[in-house]
CSV table of C-alpha atoms in Angstrom, one decimal:
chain,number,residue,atom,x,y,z
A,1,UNK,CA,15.5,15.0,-22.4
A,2,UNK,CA,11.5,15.0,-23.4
A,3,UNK,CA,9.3,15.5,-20.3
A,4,UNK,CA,6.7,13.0,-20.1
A,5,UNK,CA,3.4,13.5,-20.2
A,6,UNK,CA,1.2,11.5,-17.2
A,7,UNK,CA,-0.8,8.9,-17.8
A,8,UNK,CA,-4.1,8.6,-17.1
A,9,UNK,CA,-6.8,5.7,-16.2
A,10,UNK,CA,-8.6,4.8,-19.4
A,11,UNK,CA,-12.2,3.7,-19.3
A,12,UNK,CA,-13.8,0.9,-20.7
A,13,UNK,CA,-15.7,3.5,-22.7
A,14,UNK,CA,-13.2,5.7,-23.8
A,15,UNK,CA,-11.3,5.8,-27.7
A,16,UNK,CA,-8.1,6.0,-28.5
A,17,UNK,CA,-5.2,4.1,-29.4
A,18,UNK,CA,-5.5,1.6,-26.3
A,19,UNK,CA,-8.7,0.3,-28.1
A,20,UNK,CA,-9.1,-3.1,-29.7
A,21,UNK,CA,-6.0,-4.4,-28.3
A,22,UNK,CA,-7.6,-7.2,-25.7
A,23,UNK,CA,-6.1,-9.9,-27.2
A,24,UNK,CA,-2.3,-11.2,-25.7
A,25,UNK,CA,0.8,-11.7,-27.5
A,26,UNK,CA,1.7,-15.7,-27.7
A,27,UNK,CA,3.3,-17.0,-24.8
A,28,UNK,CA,7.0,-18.3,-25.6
A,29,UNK,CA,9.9,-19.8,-24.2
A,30,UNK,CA,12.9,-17.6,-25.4
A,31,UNK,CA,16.2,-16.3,-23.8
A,32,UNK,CA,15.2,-16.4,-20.8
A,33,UNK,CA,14.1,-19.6,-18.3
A,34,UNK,CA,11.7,-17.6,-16.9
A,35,UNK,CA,12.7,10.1,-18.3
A,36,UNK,CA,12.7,11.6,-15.1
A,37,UNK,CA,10.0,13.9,-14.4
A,38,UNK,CA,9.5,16.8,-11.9
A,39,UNK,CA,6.3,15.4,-10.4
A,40,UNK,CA,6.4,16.0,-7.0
A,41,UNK,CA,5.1,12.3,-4.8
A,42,UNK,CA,3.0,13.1,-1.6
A,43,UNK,CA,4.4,11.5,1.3
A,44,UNK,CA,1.0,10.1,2.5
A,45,UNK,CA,0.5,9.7,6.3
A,46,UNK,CA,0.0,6.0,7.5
A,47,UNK,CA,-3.1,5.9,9.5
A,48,UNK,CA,-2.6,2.4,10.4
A,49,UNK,CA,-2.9,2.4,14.7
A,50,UNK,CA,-0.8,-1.0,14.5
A,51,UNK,CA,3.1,-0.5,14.9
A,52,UNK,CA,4.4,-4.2,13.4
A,53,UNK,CA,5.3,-5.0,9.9
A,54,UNK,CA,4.5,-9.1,9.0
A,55,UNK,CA,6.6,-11.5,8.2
A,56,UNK,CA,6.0,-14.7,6.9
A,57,UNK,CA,7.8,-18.2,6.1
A,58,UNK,CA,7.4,-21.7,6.4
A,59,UNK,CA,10.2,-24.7,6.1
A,60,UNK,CA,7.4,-26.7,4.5
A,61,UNK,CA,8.1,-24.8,1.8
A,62,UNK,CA,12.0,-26.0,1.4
A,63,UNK,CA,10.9,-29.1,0.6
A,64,UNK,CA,10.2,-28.5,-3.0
A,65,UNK,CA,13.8,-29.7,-4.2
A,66,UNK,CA,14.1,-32.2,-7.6
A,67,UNK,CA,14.5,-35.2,-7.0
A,68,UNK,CA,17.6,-35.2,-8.8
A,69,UNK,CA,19.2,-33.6,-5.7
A,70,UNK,CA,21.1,-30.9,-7.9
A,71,UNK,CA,20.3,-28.0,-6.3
A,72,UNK,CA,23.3,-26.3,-9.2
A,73,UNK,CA,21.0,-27.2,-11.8
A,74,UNK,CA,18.0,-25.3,-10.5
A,75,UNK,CA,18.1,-21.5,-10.1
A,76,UNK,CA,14.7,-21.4,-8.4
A,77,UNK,CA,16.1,-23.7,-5.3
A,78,UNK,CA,15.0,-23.8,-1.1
A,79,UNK,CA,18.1,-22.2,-0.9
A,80,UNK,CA,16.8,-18.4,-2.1
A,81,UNK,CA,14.3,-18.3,1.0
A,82,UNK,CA,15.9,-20.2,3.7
A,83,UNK,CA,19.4,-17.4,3.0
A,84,UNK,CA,16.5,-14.7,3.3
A,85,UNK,CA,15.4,-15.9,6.0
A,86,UNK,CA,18.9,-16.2,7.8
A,87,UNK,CA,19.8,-12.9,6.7
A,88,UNK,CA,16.7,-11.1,8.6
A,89,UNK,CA,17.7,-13.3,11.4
A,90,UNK,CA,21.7,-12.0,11.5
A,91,UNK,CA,20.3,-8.3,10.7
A,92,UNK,CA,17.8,-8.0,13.2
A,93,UNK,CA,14.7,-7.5,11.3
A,94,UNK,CA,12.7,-10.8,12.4
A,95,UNK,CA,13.1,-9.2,16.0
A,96,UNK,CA,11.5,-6.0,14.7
A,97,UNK,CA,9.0,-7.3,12.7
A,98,UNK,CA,5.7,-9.2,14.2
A,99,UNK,CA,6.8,-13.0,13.3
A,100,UNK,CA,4.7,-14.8,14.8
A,101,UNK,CA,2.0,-15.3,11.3
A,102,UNK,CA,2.1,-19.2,10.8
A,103,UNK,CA,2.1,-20.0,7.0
A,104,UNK,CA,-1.0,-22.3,5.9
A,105,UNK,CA,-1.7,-23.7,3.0
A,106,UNK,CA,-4.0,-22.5,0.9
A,107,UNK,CA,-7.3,-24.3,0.4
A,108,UNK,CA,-8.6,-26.1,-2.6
A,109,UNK,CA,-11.7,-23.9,-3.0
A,110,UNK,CA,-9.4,-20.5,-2.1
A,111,UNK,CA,-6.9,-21.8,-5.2
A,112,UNK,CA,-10.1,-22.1,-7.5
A,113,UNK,CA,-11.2,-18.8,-6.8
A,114,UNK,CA,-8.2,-18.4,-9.7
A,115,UNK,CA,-7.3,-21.3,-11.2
A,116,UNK,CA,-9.3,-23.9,-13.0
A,117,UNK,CA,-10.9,-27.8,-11.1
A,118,UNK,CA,-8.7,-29.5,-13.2
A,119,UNK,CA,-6.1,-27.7,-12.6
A,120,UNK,CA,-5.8,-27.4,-8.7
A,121,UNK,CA,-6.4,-31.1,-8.5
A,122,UNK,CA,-3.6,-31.8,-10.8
A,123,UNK,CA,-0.7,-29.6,-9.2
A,124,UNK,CA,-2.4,-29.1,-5.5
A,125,UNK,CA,-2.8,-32.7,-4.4
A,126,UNK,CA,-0.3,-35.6,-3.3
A,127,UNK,CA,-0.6,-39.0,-2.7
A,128,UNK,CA,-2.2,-38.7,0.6
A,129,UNK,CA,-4.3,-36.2,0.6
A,130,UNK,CA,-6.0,-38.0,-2.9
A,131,UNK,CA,-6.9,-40.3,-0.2
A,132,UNK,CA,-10.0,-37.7,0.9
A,133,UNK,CA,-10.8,-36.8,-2.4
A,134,UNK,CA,-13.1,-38.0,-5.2
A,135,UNK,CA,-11.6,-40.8,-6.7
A,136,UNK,CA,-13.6,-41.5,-9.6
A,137,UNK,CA,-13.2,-37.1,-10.4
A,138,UNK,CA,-9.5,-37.6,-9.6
A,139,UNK,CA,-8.9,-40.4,-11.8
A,140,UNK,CA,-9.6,-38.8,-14.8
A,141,UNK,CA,-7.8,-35.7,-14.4
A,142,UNK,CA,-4.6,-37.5,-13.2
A,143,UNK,CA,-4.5,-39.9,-16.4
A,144,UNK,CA,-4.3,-36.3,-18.3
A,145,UNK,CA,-0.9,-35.6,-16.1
A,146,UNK,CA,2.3,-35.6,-18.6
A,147,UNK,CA,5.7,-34.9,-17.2
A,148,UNK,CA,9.5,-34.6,-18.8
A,149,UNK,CA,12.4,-36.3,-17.9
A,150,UNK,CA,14.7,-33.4,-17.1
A,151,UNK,CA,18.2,-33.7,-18.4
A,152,UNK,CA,19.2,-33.6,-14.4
A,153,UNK,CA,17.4,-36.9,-14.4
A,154,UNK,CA,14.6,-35.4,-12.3
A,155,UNK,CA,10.9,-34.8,-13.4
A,156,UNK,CA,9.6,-31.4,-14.6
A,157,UNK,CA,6.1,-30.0,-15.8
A,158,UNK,CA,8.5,-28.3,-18.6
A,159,UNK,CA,12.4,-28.0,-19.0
A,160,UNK,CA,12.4,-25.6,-15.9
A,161,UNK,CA,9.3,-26.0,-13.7
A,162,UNK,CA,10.5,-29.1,-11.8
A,163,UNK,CA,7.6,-31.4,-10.1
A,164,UNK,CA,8.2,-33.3,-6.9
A,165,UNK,CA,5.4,-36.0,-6.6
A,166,UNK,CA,5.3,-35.1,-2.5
A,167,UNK,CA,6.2,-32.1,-1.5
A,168,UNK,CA,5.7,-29.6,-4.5
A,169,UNK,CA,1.9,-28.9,-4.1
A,170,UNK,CA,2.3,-28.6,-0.4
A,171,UNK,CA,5.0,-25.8,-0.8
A,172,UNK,CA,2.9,-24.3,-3.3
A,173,UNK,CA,-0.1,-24.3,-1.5
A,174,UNK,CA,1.8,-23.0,1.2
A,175,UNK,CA,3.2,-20.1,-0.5
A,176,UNK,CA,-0.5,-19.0,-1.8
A,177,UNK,CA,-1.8,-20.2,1.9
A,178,UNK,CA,0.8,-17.7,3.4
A,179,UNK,CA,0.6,-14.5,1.2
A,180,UNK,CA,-3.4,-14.5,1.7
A,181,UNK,CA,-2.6,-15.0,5.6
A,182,UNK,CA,-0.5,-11.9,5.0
A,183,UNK,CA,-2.6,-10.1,2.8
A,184,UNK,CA,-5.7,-10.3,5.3
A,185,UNK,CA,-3.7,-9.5,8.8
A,186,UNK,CA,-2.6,-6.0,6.7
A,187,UNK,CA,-6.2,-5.0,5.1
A,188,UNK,CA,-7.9,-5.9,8.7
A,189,UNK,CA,-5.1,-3.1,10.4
A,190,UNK,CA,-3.8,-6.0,12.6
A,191,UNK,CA,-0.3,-5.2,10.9
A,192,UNK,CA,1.0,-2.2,9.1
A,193,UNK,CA,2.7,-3.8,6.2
A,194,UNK,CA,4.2,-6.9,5.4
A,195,UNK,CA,6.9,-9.3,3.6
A,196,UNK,CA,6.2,-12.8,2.5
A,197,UNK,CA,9.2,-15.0,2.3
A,198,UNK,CA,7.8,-17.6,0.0
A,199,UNK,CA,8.5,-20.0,-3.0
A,200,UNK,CA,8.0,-21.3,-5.2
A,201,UNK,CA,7.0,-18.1,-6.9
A,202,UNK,CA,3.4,-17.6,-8.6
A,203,UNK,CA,3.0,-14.8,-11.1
A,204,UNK,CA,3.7,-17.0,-14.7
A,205,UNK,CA,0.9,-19.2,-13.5
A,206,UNK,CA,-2.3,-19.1,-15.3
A,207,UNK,CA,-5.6,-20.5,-14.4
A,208,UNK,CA,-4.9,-23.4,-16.3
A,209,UNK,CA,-1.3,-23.8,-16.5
A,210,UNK,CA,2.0,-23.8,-14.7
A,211,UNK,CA,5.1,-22.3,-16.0
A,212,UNK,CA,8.3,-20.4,-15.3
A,213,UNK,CA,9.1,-22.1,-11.7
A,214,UNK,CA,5.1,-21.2,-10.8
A,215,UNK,CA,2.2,-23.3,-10.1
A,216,UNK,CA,-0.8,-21.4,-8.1
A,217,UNK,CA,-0.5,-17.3,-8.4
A,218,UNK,CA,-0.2,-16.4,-4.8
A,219,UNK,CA,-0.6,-12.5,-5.1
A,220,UNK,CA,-3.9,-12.9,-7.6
A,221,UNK,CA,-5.4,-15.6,-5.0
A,222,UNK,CA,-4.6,-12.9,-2.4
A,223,UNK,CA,-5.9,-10.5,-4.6
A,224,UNK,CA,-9.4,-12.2,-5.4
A,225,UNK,CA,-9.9,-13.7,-1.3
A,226,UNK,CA,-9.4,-10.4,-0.5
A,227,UNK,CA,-12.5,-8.9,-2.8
A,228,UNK,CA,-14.6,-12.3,-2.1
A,229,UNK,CA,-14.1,-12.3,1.7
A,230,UNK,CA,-13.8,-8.5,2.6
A,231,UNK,CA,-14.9,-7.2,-0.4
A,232,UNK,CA,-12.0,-4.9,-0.9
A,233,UNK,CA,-12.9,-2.7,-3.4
A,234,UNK,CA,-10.0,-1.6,-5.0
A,235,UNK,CA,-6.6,-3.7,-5.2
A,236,UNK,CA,-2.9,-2.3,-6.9
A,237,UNK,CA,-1.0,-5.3,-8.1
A,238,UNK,CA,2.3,-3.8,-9.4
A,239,UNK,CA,5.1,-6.7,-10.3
A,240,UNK,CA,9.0,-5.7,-10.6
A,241,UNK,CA,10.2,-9.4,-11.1
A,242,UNK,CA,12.4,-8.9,-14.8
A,243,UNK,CA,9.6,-11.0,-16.0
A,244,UNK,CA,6.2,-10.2,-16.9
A,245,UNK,CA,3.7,-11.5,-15.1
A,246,UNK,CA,1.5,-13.1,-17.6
A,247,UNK,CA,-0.4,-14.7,-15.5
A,248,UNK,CA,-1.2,-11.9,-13.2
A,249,UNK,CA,-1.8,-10.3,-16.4
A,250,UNK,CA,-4.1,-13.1,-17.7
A,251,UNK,CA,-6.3,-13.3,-14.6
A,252,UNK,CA,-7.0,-9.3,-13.9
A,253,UNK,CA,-7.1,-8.1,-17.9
A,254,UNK,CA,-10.7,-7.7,-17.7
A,255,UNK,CA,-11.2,-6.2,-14.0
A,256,UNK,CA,-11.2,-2.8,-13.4
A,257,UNK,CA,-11.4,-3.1,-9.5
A,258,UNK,CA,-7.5,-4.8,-9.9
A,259,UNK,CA,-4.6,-2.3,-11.7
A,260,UNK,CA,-1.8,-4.4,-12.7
A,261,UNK,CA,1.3,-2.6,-13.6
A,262,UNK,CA,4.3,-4.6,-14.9
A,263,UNK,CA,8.1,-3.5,-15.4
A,264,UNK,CA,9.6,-6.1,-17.1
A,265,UNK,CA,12.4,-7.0,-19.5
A,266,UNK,CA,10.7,-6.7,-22.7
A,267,UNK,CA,13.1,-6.7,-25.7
A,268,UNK,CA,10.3,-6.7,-28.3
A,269,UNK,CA,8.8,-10.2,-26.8
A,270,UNK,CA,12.0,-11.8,-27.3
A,271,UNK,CA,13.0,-12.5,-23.1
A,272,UNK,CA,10.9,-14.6,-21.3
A,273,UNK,CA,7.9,-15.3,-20.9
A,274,UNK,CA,7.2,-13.1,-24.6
A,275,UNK,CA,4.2,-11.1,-23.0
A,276,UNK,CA,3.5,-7.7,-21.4
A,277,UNK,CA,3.7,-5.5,-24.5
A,278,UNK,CA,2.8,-2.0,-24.0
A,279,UNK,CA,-0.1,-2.4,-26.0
A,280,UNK,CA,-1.9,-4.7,-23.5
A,281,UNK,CA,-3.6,-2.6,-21.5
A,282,UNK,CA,-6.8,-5.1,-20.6
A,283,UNK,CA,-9.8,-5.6,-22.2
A,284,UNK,CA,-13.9,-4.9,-21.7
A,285,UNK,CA,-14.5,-3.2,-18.4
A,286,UNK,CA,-10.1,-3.7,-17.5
A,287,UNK,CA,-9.1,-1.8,-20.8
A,288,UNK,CA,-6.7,0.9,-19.0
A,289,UNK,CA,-6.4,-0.9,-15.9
A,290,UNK,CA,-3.3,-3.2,-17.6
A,291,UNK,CA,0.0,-1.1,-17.7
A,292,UNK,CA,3.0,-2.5,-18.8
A,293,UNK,CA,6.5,-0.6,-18.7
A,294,UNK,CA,8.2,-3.2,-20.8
A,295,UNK,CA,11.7,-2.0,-21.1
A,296,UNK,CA,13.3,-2.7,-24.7
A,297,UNK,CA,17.0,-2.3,-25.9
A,298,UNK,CA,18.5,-5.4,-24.2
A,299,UNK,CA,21.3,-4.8,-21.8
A,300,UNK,CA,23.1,-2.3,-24.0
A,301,UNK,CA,22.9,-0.9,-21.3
A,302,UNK,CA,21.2,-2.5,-19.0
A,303,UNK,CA,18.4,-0.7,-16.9
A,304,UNK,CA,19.4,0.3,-13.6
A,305,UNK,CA,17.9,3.0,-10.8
A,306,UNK,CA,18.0,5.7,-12.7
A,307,UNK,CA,15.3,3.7,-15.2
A,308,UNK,CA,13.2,2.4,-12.5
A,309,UNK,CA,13.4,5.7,-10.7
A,310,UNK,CA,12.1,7.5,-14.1
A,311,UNK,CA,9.4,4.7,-14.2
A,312,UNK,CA,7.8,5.6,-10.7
A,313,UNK,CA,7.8,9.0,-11.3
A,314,UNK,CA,6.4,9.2,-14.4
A,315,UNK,CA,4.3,6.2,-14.9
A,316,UNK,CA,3.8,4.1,-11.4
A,317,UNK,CA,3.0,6.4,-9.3
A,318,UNK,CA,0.5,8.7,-11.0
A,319,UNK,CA,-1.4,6.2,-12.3
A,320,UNK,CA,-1.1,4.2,-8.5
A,321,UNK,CA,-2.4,8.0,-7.3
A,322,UNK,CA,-5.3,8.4,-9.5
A,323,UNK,CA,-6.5,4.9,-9.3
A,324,UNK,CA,-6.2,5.4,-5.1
A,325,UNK,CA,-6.3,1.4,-3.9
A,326,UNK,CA,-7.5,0.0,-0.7
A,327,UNK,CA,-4.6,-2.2,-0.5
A,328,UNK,CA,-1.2,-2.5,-2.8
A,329,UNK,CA,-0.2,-6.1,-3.4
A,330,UNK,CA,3.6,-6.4,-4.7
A,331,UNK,CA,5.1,-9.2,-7.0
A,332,UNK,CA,8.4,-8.8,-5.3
A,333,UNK,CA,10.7,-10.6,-7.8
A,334,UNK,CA,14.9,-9.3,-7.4
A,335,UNK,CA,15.8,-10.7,-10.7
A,336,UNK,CA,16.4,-7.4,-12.1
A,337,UNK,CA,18.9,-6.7,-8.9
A,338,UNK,CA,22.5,-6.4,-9.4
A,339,UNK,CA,24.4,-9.5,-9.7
A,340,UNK,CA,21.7,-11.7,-11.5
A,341,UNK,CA,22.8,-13.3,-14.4
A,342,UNK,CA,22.1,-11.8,-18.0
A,343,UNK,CA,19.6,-14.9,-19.0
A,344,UNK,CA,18.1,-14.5,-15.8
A,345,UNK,CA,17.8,-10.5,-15.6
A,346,UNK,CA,20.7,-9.0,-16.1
A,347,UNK,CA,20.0,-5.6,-14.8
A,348,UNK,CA,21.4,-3.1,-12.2
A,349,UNK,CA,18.7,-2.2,-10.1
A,350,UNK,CA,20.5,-1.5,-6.6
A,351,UNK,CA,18.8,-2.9,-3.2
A,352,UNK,CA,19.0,0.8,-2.1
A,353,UNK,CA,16.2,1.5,-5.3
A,354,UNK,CA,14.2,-1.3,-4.4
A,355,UNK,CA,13.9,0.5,-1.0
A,356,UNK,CA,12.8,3.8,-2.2
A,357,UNK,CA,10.0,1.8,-4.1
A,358,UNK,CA,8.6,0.2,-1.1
A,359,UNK,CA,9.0,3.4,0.7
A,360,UNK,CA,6.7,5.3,-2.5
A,361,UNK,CA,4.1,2.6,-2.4
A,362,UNK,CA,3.5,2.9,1.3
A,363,UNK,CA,2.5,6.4,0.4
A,364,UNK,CA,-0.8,4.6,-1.0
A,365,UNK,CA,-3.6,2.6,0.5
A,366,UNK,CA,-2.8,4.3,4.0
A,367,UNK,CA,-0.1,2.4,4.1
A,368,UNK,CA,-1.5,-1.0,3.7
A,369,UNK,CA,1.4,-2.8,1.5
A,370,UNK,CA,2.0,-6.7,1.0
A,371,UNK,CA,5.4,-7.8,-0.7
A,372,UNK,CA,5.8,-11.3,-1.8
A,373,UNK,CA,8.8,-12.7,-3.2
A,374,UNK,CA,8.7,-14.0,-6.8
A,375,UNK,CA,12.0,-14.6,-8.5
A,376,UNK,CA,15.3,-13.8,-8.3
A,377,UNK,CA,18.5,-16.4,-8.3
A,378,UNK,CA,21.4,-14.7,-7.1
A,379,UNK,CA,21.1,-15.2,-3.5
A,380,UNK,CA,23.4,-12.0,-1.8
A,381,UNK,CA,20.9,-10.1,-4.3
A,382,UNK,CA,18.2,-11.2,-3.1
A,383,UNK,CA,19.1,-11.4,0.2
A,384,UNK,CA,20.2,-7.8,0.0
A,385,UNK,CA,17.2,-6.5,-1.7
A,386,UNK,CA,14.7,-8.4,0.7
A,387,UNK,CA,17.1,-6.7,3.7
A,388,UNK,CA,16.2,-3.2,2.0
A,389,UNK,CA,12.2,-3.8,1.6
A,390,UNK,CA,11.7,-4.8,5.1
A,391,UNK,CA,14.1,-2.3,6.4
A,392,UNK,CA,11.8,0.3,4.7
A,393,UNK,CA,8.6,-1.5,5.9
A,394,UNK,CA,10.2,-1.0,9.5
A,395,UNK,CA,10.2,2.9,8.6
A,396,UNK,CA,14.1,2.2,8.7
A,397,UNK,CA,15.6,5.3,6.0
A,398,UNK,CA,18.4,4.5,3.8
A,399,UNK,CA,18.3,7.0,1.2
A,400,UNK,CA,19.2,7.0,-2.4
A,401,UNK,CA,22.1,9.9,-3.0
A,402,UNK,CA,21.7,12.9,-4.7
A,403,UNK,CA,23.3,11.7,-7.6
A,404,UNK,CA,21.1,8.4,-8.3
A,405,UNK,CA,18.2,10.5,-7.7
A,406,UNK,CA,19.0,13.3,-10.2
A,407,UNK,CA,20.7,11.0,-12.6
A,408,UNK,CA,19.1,10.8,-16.0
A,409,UNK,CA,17.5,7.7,-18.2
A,410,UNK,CA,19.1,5.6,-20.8
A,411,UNK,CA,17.5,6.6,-24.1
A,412,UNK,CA,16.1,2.9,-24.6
A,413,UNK,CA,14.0,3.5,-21.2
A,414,UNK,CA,13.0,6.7,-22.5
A,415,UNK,CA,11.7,5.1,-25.4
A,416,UNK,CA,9.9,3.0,-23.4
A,417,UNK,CA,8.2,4.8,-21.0
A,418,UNK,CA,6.7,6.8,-23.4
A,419,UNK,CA,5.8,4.1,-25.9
A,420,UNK,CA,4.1,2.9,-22.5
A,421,UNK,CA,2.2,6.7,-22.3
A,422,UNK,CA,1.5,6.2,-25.9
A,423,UNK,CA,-0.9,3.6,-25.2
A,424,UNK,CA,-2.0,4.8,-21.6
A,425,UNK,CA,-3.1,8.0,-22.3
A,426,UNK,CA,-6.6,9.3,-23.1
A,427,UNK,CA,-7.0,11.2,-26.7
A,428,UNK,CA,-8.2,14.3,-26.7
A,429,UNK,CA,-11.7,13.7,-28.7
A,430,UNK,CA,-12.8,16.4,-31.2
């Protein structure tokens, strides 16, 4: 097979083929609901004095159900985190990990710091807590509310995103509340690492718009309380949910100080959400600080360890190296695990893999690495890849064989990762 050539950071002021292209492909709803190299990765020495990985959860957020009382009907369900939850518990790892981070919600003005007034008031109040709040402001921005009758006889903000008039904006608030907790115990050294056991998930949302299960981005809040508060200077954002994070994507594309890398379903924007072509790679000051590995070819076959190993090696990680972040925020989505089904993911990624790629990104930032849960429906999937992360944030090794490790790429994610170098590498000028 071709040896890949490494990619490398593009400036704002630099030419090539990456140029021009600051405008997104249009969002859609379609299938979905939402090369190996030789490069040699530098185990990195921790130099964090703090001996505790974080955890974090909150039942608060199990009350986001539909009120159609279906759970069946809804993929993205309290059940995913509470059988996470349970399976730390029977395993061991709570007991290893520091537990004892309360989940908060997030505030109004730490949601804005992403999303839009309008928007936050709209998805991040309830009933009561209107009571404190402008009414005259809040009355016009809650006539602008529209909702669909699901078929389940519930109430969504679209076929999928389900809306639960009392509890939804507290769970959401308290999943953004909890991953900046999280996020801010790690980058002060009062924890090593850390996993946030959250829903509903974030990265689909846009500052002005739910979608895809999502309604306040909880890893770019992190992100931007982290800059505004203590001025982190440089932040890694890389997202392996099966879907792109468009939002994420949307919220970063101009900021140099955050690298986003995506590896996604792609199929030639025909899975879900449509976005995260390789030829996004930001805009303005961001342009080369956007990289999507948007895999292509559909499930024949589908991608698997041997893809996402190839992707680290050759794409991830060099770029993650060069870039050298202060902290590395994760989009932890398990959709592209084993046993998720084919509208949902439908890849083979192993919870074994998803533990070596926790265990390369703590190479980075001195080991200052925050996962958050995203999506990801099956729930001994899930529940098996969240096992693997935090047993690899505990420093516990479960290694990939020799065979995984020196097994070769489909040709479809050869393809792709090196239509993705295509568009991330710097031209030779003249």
């Amino acid at each position: 097979m071709e040896t890949l050539a490494v990619p490398i950071l593009r400036s704002s002021s630099s030419s090539g083929v990456g140029s021009g292209l600051g405008i997104h492909r249009p969002l859609s709803r379609t299938q979905s609901s939402p090369a190996s190299t030789s490069l040699a990765l530098p185990e990195k020495p921790l130099t964090c004095s703090c001996v505790y990985a974080g955890l974090v959860y909150d039942s608060q957020m199990l009350k986001h159900q539909c009120t159609c009382g279906d759970n069946s009907s809804h993929p993205e369900h309290a059940g995913r985190i509470q059988s996470i939850w349970s399976r730390l518990q029977e395993r061991g790892l709570r007991g290893q990990c520091e537990v004892c981070i309360r989940g908060r919600k997030a505030t109004l003005e730490e949601l804005q710091s992403v999303h839009t007034e309008r928007h936050v008031l709209l998805y991040g109040t309830n009933p009561l807590n209107r009571l404190k709040l402008d009414n005259r402001k809040l009355a016009g921005i809650l006539s602008q509310r529209t909702f669909l009758m699901l078929s389940c006889g519930g109430v969504g903000v679209d076929n999928d995103t389900i809306w639960n008039e009392s509890h939804t904006s507290t769970a959401s608030r308290m999943a953004a509340g909890s991953v900046i907790e999280l996020a801010f115990r790690v980058a002060k050294r009062e924890l090593k690492n850390g996993f946030a056991v959250v829903r509903p998930p974030g990265h689909h949302a846009d500052p002005s718009n739910p979608m895809g299960f999502c309604y306040f981005n909880s890893v770019a809040i992190a992100a931007k309380q982290l800059q505004q508060k203590l001025s982190v200077s440089k932040i890694l954002i890389v997202d392996w949910d099966v879907h792109h994070g468009n939002g994420t994507q949307e919220i970063f594309y101009s900021d140099p100080s955050v690298l986003y890398i995506s590896l996604h379903r792609y199929d030639d924007g025909n899975f879900f959400p449509g976005s995260g072509s390789p030829a996004e790679v930001g805009s303005e000051a961001g342009e080369g600080f956007n990289v999507n590995v948007a895999w292509t070819g559909g499930l024949d076959p589908p991608m698997g360890d041997a893809e996402y190993l190839a992707a680290f090696r050759s794409v991830v990680m060099p770029i993650a190296q060069e870039f050298s972040p202060d902290v590395v925020l994760v989009s932890a989505g398990f959709d592209a695990a084993d046993g998720n089904p084919a509208p949902l993911g439908g890849y083979k990624v192993s919870a074994k893999c998803f533990s070596f790629l926790t265990r390369q990104l703590m190479s980075l930032a001195g080991g200052r690495l925050v996962l958050a849960l995203e999506g990801g429906h099956d729930l001994t999937a899930i529940c098996d890849a969240s096992e693997a992360c935090v047993s690899a944030l505990l420093g516990i090794h479960d290694p990939l064989s020799e065979e995984v490790l020196l097994q070769k790429p489909n040709a479809n994610a050869v393809h792709s990762l090196q239509t993705v170098h295509c568009y991330n590498t710097i031209q030779t000028r003249i």
